[in-house]
Coordinates of N, CA and C in Angstrom, one line a residue:
M1 N 3.6 27.0 24.9 CA 4.0 27.0 23.6 C 4.2 28.6 22.9
S2 N 4.9 29.0 24.3 CA 4.6 30.6 23.8 C 5.9 30.2 23.7
N3 N 7.4 29.9 23.3 CA 8.5 29.4 23.0 C 8.8 28.7 22.3
A4 N 8.5 28.0 21.6 CA 8.0 27.3 20.4 C 8.0 27.2 19.6
K5 N 9.2 27.0 18.2 CA 8.9 26.8 17.5 C 8.5 26.8 16.2
I6 N 7.2 27.5 15.9 CA 6.6 27.5 14.0 C 6.9 27.4 13.1
A7 N 5.6 26.2 13.1 CA 6.0 25.5 11.5 C 5.7 26.6 10.5
A8 N 4.6 27.0 10.7 CA 3.9 28.2 9.7 C 2.1 28.6 10.2
R9 N 2.3 29.6 9.8 CA 0.8 30.8 10.2 C 0.0 30.6 9.3
K10 N -0.7 30.5 10.3 CA -2.3 30.0 8.7 C -2.8 31.6 9.3
T11 N -4.1 32.7 8.5 CA -5.0 33.4 9.1 C -5.8 32.6 8.0
M12 N -7.1 33.0 9.0 CA -8.5 32.8 8.6 C -9.9 34.5 8.7
V13 N -10.9 34.4 7.9 CA -11.4 36.2 8.0 C -12.4 34.9 8.1
Y14 N -13.1 35.9 9.0 CA -14.8 35.7 9.4 C -15.4 36.3 8.7
T15 N -16.5 36.4 8.3 CA -17.2 37.8 6.9 C -18.6 36.5 6.2
E16 N -19.6 37.1 6.5 CA -21.2 36.9 6.1 C -21.5 38.0 4.8
N17 N -22.4 37.7 4.8 CA -23.3 38.6 4.1 C -24.5 39.7 4.4
T18 N -24.4 40.7 3.9 CA -25.6 41.9 4.9 C -26.9 41.6 5.3
A19 N -27.3 40.4 4.8 CA -28.5 39.2 5.8 C -28.2 39.1 6.7
G20 N -27.2 38.8 7.3 CA -27.1 37.5 8.1 C -27.0 36.3 8.0
T21 N -27.5 36.0 6.6 CA -28.2 34.8 6.4 C -26.9 33.6 6.1
V22 N -26.2 33.6 5.4 CA -25.4 33.2 5.0 C -23.0 33.9 5.5
F23 N -22.5 32.8 6.1 CA -21.6 33.2 6.9 C -20.0 32.4 5.9
Y24 N -19.3 33.0 6.0 CA -18.4 32.6 4.5 C -16.4 32.4 6.2
I25 N -15.4 31.7 5.6 CA -14.9 31.5 6.2 C -13.6 31.8 4.5
N26 N -13.1 32.6 5.1 CA -11.4 33.0 4.1 C -12.9 33.0 2.5
G27 N -13.1 33.8 2.4 CA -14.3 34.6 1.2 C -15.0 32.6 0.9
R28 N -15.2 32.1 2.1 CA -15.9 30.7 1.3 C -17.0 30.3 2.3
T29 N -18.4 29.9 1.9 CA -19.4 28.2 2.6 C -18.0 26.9 3.2
F30 N -19.1 26.4 3.3 CA -18.4 25.4 3.9 C -18.3 24.3 2.6
D31 N -17.6 23.6 1.9 CA -17.6 22.4 0.9 C -17.2 21.4 1.4
P32 N -17.2 19.6 1.9 CA -17.2 19.0 3.2 C -16.3 18.1 1.9
N33 N -15.9 18.6 0.2 CA -14.7 17.9 -0.1 C -14.3 18.6 -0.7
R34 N -13.6 19.5 0.0 CA -13.1 20.8 -0.2 C -11.9 20.9 0.7
T35 N -10.6 20.9 0.8 CA -9.9 21.1 2.0 C -9.4 22.8 2.0
D36 N -9.3 22.9 3.7 CA -9.5 24.6 3.5 C -7.6 24.8 3.7
F37 N -7.6 23.6 4.8 CA -5.9 24.2 5.7 C -5.4 22.9 5.1
T38 N -4.1 22.4 5.0 CA -3.3 21.4 5.7 C -1.9 21.8 6.6
S39 N -2.1 21.1 7.7 CA -1.0 20.8 9.3 C -0.2 19.8 8.9
T40 N 0.5 19.5 9.1 CA 1.9 18.6 10.1 C 1.6 18.4 10.6
L41 N 1.5 16.5 11.0 CA 1.5 15.6 12.2 C 3.0 16.6 13.1
G42 N 2.7 17.0 14.6 CA 3.6 17.1 15.0 C 4.5 19.1 14.8
T43 N 4.5 19.4 14.2 CA 4.0 21.1 14.2 C 3.6 22.4 15.4
V44 N 3.9 22.9 15.8 CA 3.1 23.6 16.4 C 3.2 24.9 15.1
E45 N 1.5 25.1 15.0 CA 1.7 26.3 13.4 C 0.2 27.8 14.4
E46 N 0.8 29.1 14.0 CA 0.7 30.4 14.8 C -1.3 30.5 13.8
W47 N -1.9 30.6 14.1 CA -3.2 31.5 13.4 C -3.0 32.4 14.4
T48 N -3.8 33.4 13.1 CA -4.5 34.5 13.4 C -6.4 34.3 12.8
V49 N -6.5 34.3 13.9 CA -8.7 34.5 13.8 C -9.0 35.2 12.9
R50 N -9.7 36.0 11.8 CA -10.2 37.4 12.1 C -11.8 37.3 11.9
N51 N -12.4 38.3 12.5 CA -13.6 39.4 12.5 C -13.8 39.7 11.8
N52 N -14.6 40.3 10.3 CA -14.9 41.4 9.7 C -16.2 41.5 9.6
S53 N -16.6 41.3 10.6 CA -18.5 41.1 11.0 C -18.1 42.1 11.8
D54 N -20.2 42.5 12.3 CA -20.8 43.4 13.6 C -21.3 42.7 14.3
E55 N -20.9 41.0 15.0 CA -21.4 40.7 15.0 C -20.2 39.4 16.4
D56 N -20.7 39.3 17.2 CA -19.0 38.0 17.8 C -19.5 36.6 17.7
H57 N -17.7 36.2 16.1 CA -18.1 34.5 15.7 C -17.1 33.8 16.8
S58 N -17.6 32.7 17.2 CA -16.3 32.0 18.5 C -16.0 31.3 16.8
F59 N -14.5 30.3 18.1 CA -13.8 29.5 17.2 C -13.2 28.3 17.4
H60 N -14.0 27.5 16.4 CA -13.4 25.6 17.3 C -12.7 25.6 16.7
L61 N -11.8 24.1 17.1 CA -11.1 23.2 16.1 C -10.9 21.9 16.7
H62 N -11.7 21.2 16.1 CA -11.2 19.4 16.4 C -10.1 19.0 16.5
T63 N -10.1 18.0 17.0 CA -9.6 17.2 17.7 C -8.0 17.9 18.3
D64 N -7.4 19.1 18.1 CA -5.5 19.4 19.4 C -7.1 20.5 20.3
H65 N -6.1 20.7 21.2 CA -6.7 21.7 22.2 C -5.5 23.2 22.0
F66 N -5.0 23.8 21.8 CA -5.0 25.4 21.4 C -4.9 25.7 22.4
Q67 N -3.6 27.2 22.8 CA -3.6 27.7 23.5 C -3.3 29.5 22.2
L68 N -4.7 30.0 23.5 CA -4.7 31.9 22.6 C -3.3 33.2 24.1
M69 N -3.4 33.5 22.3 CA -1.9 34.3 22.6 C -1.5 36.2 22.4
S70 N -3.5 36.0 21.6 CA -3.7 37.5 21.8 C -4.6 37.7 21.4
T71 N -5.7 38.7 22.1 CA -7.1 38.2 20.9 C -6.4 40.7 21.0
N72 N -7.0 41.1 19.8 CA -7.1 42.3 19.7 C -6.0 42.7 19.8
G73 N -4.2 42.2 19.2 CA -3.4 42.9 19.9 C -2.7 43.2 21.1
K74 N -3.8 42.4 22.0 CA -3.6 42.0 24.0 C -3.0 40.6 24.2
A75 N -2.2 41.0 24.7 CA -0.9 39.3 25.4 C -2.3 38.7 25.7
E76 N -2.7 37.5 26.2 CA -3.4 37.1 27.5 C -2.2 36.4 28.1
D77 N -3.0 36.5 29.3 CA -2.5 36.3 29.9 C -0.7 35.2 30.5
P78 N 0.0 35.1 30.7 CA 0.6 34.0 30.8 C 1.2 32.6 31.0
S79 N -0.5 32.1 31.5 CA -0.5 30.7 31.8 C -1.0 30.2 30.7
H80 N -1.4 30.7 30.0 CA -1.9 29.8 28.2 C -2.9 28.8 28.8
S81 N -3.9 29.2 29.1 CA -4.7 27.8 29.5 C -5.3 27.7 27.8
V82 N -5.1 26.2 27.8 CA -5.6 25.1 26.7 C -7.3 24.7 26.3
Y83 N -7.7 25.4 25.4 CA -8.1 25.6 24.9 C -9.0 24.7 24.1
D84 N -10.6 24.6 23.6 CA -11.0 24.1 22.2 C -11.6 24.9 21.5
T85 N -12.3 26.1 22.5 CA -13.5 27.3 21.2 C -13.3 28.5 22.3
V86 N -13.7 28.8 21.9 CA -12.2 31.4 21.4 C -13.2 32.1 21.4
N87 N -13.7 32.5 21.8 CA -15.0 33.6 21.3 C -13.7 34.6 20.9
V88 N -14.1 35.1 19.3 CA -14.0 36.1 18.3 C -14.6 37.4 18.1
P89 N -14.1 38.8 18.5 CA -14.9 39.6 18.8 C -14.8 40.5 18.0
R90 N -16.2 40.7 17.0 CA -16.3 41.2 16.0 C -15.7 42.6 16.0
R91 N -14.8 42.3 14.6 CA -13.9 43.7 14.1 C -12.8 42.9 14.8
G92 N -12.8 42.2 16.0 CA -11.4 41.5 16.0 C -10.7 40.5 15.1
A93 N -10.5 40.2 16.3 CA -9.0 38.8 15.7 C -8.2 38.6 16.9
V94 N -7.4 36.6 16.8 CA -7.7 36.6 18.5 C -6.3 35.4 17.4
V95 N -5.1 35.6 18.0 CA -4.0 34.4 17.8 C -4.0 33.1 18.4
I96 N -3.9 32.1 18.2 CA -3.9 30.9 18.7 C -2.6 30.2 17.7
R97 N -2.4 29.4 19.5 CA -1.1 28.0 18.4 C -1.6 27.3 18.8
V98 N -1.4 25.9 18.2 CA -2.0 24.6 18.2 C -0.1 24.4 18.2
H99 N -1.0 23.2 18.5 CA 0.7 21.7 18.7 C -0.4 20.8 18.1
F100 N 0.1 20.4 17.4 CA -0.4 19.1 15.7 C -0.2 18.0 16.4
T101 N -0.9 16.9 17.3 CA 0.1 15.7 18.8 C -0.3 14.1 18.5
K102 N -1.3 14.0 17.9 CA -1.6 13.1 18.0 C -2.8 12.2 16.9
F103 N -3.7 12.7 15.8 CA -4.8 12.6 15.2 C -3.4 13.6 13.2
T104 N -4.2 12.1 12.3 CA -3.7 12.7 11.5 C -5.3 12.1 10.8
G105 N -5.3 13.0 9.8 CA -6.6 12.9 8.5 C -7.5 14.4 8.7
R106 N -8.9 14.5 8.4 CA -9.4 15.5 8.2 C -10.3 15.1 9.6
T107 N -10.5 17.1 9.5 CA -11.1 17.2 11.1 C -11.7 18.9 10.1
V108 N -12.1 19.3 11.1 CA -12.8 20.4 11.4 C -13.6 21.5 12.0
L109 N -13.1 23.4 11.0 CA -13.2 24.1 12.9 C -14.0 25.3 11.9
H110 N -14.3 26.1 12.2 CA -16.2 26.9 12.6 C -16.3 27.2 13.8
C111 N -17.3 28.1 13.3 CA -17.2 29.7 15.0 C -18.8 28.2 15.1
H112 N -19.0 28.4 16.9 CA -19.2 27.6 17.0 C -20.8 27.9 18.4
I113 N -21.2 28.4 16.8 CA -22.8 29.4 16.7 C -23.3 28.4 15.6
L114 N -24.6 27.7 15.9 CA -24.6 26.5 15.4 C -25.3 26.8 14.5
N115 N -26.5 28.2 14.1 CA -26.5 28.7 13.0 C -25.2 28.8 11.5
H116 N -24.4 29.4 12.4 CA -23.6 30.3 11.6 C -22.8 28.6 11.3
E117 N -21.8 28.3 11.6 CA -21.6 26.9 11.2 C -23.3 26.2 9.9
D118 N -24.4 26.7 10.3 CA -25.0 25.4 9.0 C -24.9 26.2 7.7
M119 N -24.4 27.8 8.3 CA -24.8 28.8 7.0 C -23.9 28.9 6.6
G120 N -23.1 27.7 7.1 CA -21.3 27.8 6.0 C -20.8 28.3 6.3
M121 N -20.5 28.7 7.7 CA -18.7 28.8 8.5 C -18.0 28.0 9.2
M122 N -18.4 26.9 8.7 CA -16.7 26.0 8.1 C -16.1 25.9 7.7
A123 N -15.1 25.1 8.0 CA -13.5 24.6 6.5 C -13.3 23.6 7.2
V124 N -12.6 22.4 6.1 CA -11.8 20.8 6.8 C -10.0 21.8 6.3
L125 N -9.7 20.5 8.1 CA -9.0 21.1 7.7 C -8.1 19.4 7.9
D126 N -6.7 19.3 7.0 CA -6.7 17.3 6.7 C -5.2 17.6 7.8
I127 N -5.5 17.6 8.5 CA -3.7 16.9 8.8 C -2.9 15.6 9.1
V128 N -1.5 15.9 8.9 CA -0.7 15.3 7.7 C 0.6 14.2 8.1
P129 N 1.0 13.3 7.6 CA 1.7 12.2 8.7 C 3.3 12.9 8.0
P130 N 4.7 14.0 9.1 CA 5.2 14.4 8.4 C 5.9 13.7 7.9
H131 N 5.6 12.9 7.0 CA 6.4 13.0 5.4 C 5.9 12.4 4.8
T132 N 4.8 13.1 4.2 CA 3.3 13.5 3.7 C 3.3 14.9 2.9
R133 N 4.1 15.5 3.6 CA 3.4 17.2 3.8 C 4.5 17.4 2.0
H134 N 5.9 17.2 1.2 CA 6.5 17.4 0.6 C 6.5 16.5 0.0
Q135 N 6.2 15.4 0.4 CA 5.9 14.6 -1.3 C 6.1 14.7 -2.1
K136 N 7.2 14.3 -3.2 CA 6.8 14.0 -4.7 C 6.3 12.6 -4.7
T137 N 5.0 12.5 -5.9 CA 5.6 11.1 -6.7 C 6.7 11.5 -7.5
P138 N 7.2 10.5 -7.6 CA 8.4 9.4 -8.1 C 8.0 10.2 -9.7
G139 N 8.6 11.2 -10.3 CA 8.9 10.9 -12.2 C 8.2 12.3 -12.4
K140 N 7.4 12.8 -10.7 CA 6.7 14.3 -11.1 C 7.4 15.3 -10.6

């Protein structure tokens, strides 16, 4: 995906409370009724996942594998292996590229440390067909 056309860029930021008992993505804890991110089937997106806490977190995406492009600004091996989970170092960042290929609908992404995801560090991603993303309701 190094040379893929990037359809969208997204940023996620991991944080936690000072006690380390509540975990956030973009300042929010998990709500299964909220859509946090929307992506379009058939596109490639570049995501920056920042970790603004003092402990490592992981990034795990359901449904589609991704390529790790860089960690803390350092380019990864040009072989570009595919992953479904990567480490996001404390006070660091990773850049990934994901090609949404087969699945449409709601899914999740989260820190793969069980206690962290259970205490809020999870978000909902809605992958939509290409024709619905910018479709307007007639008369509106």
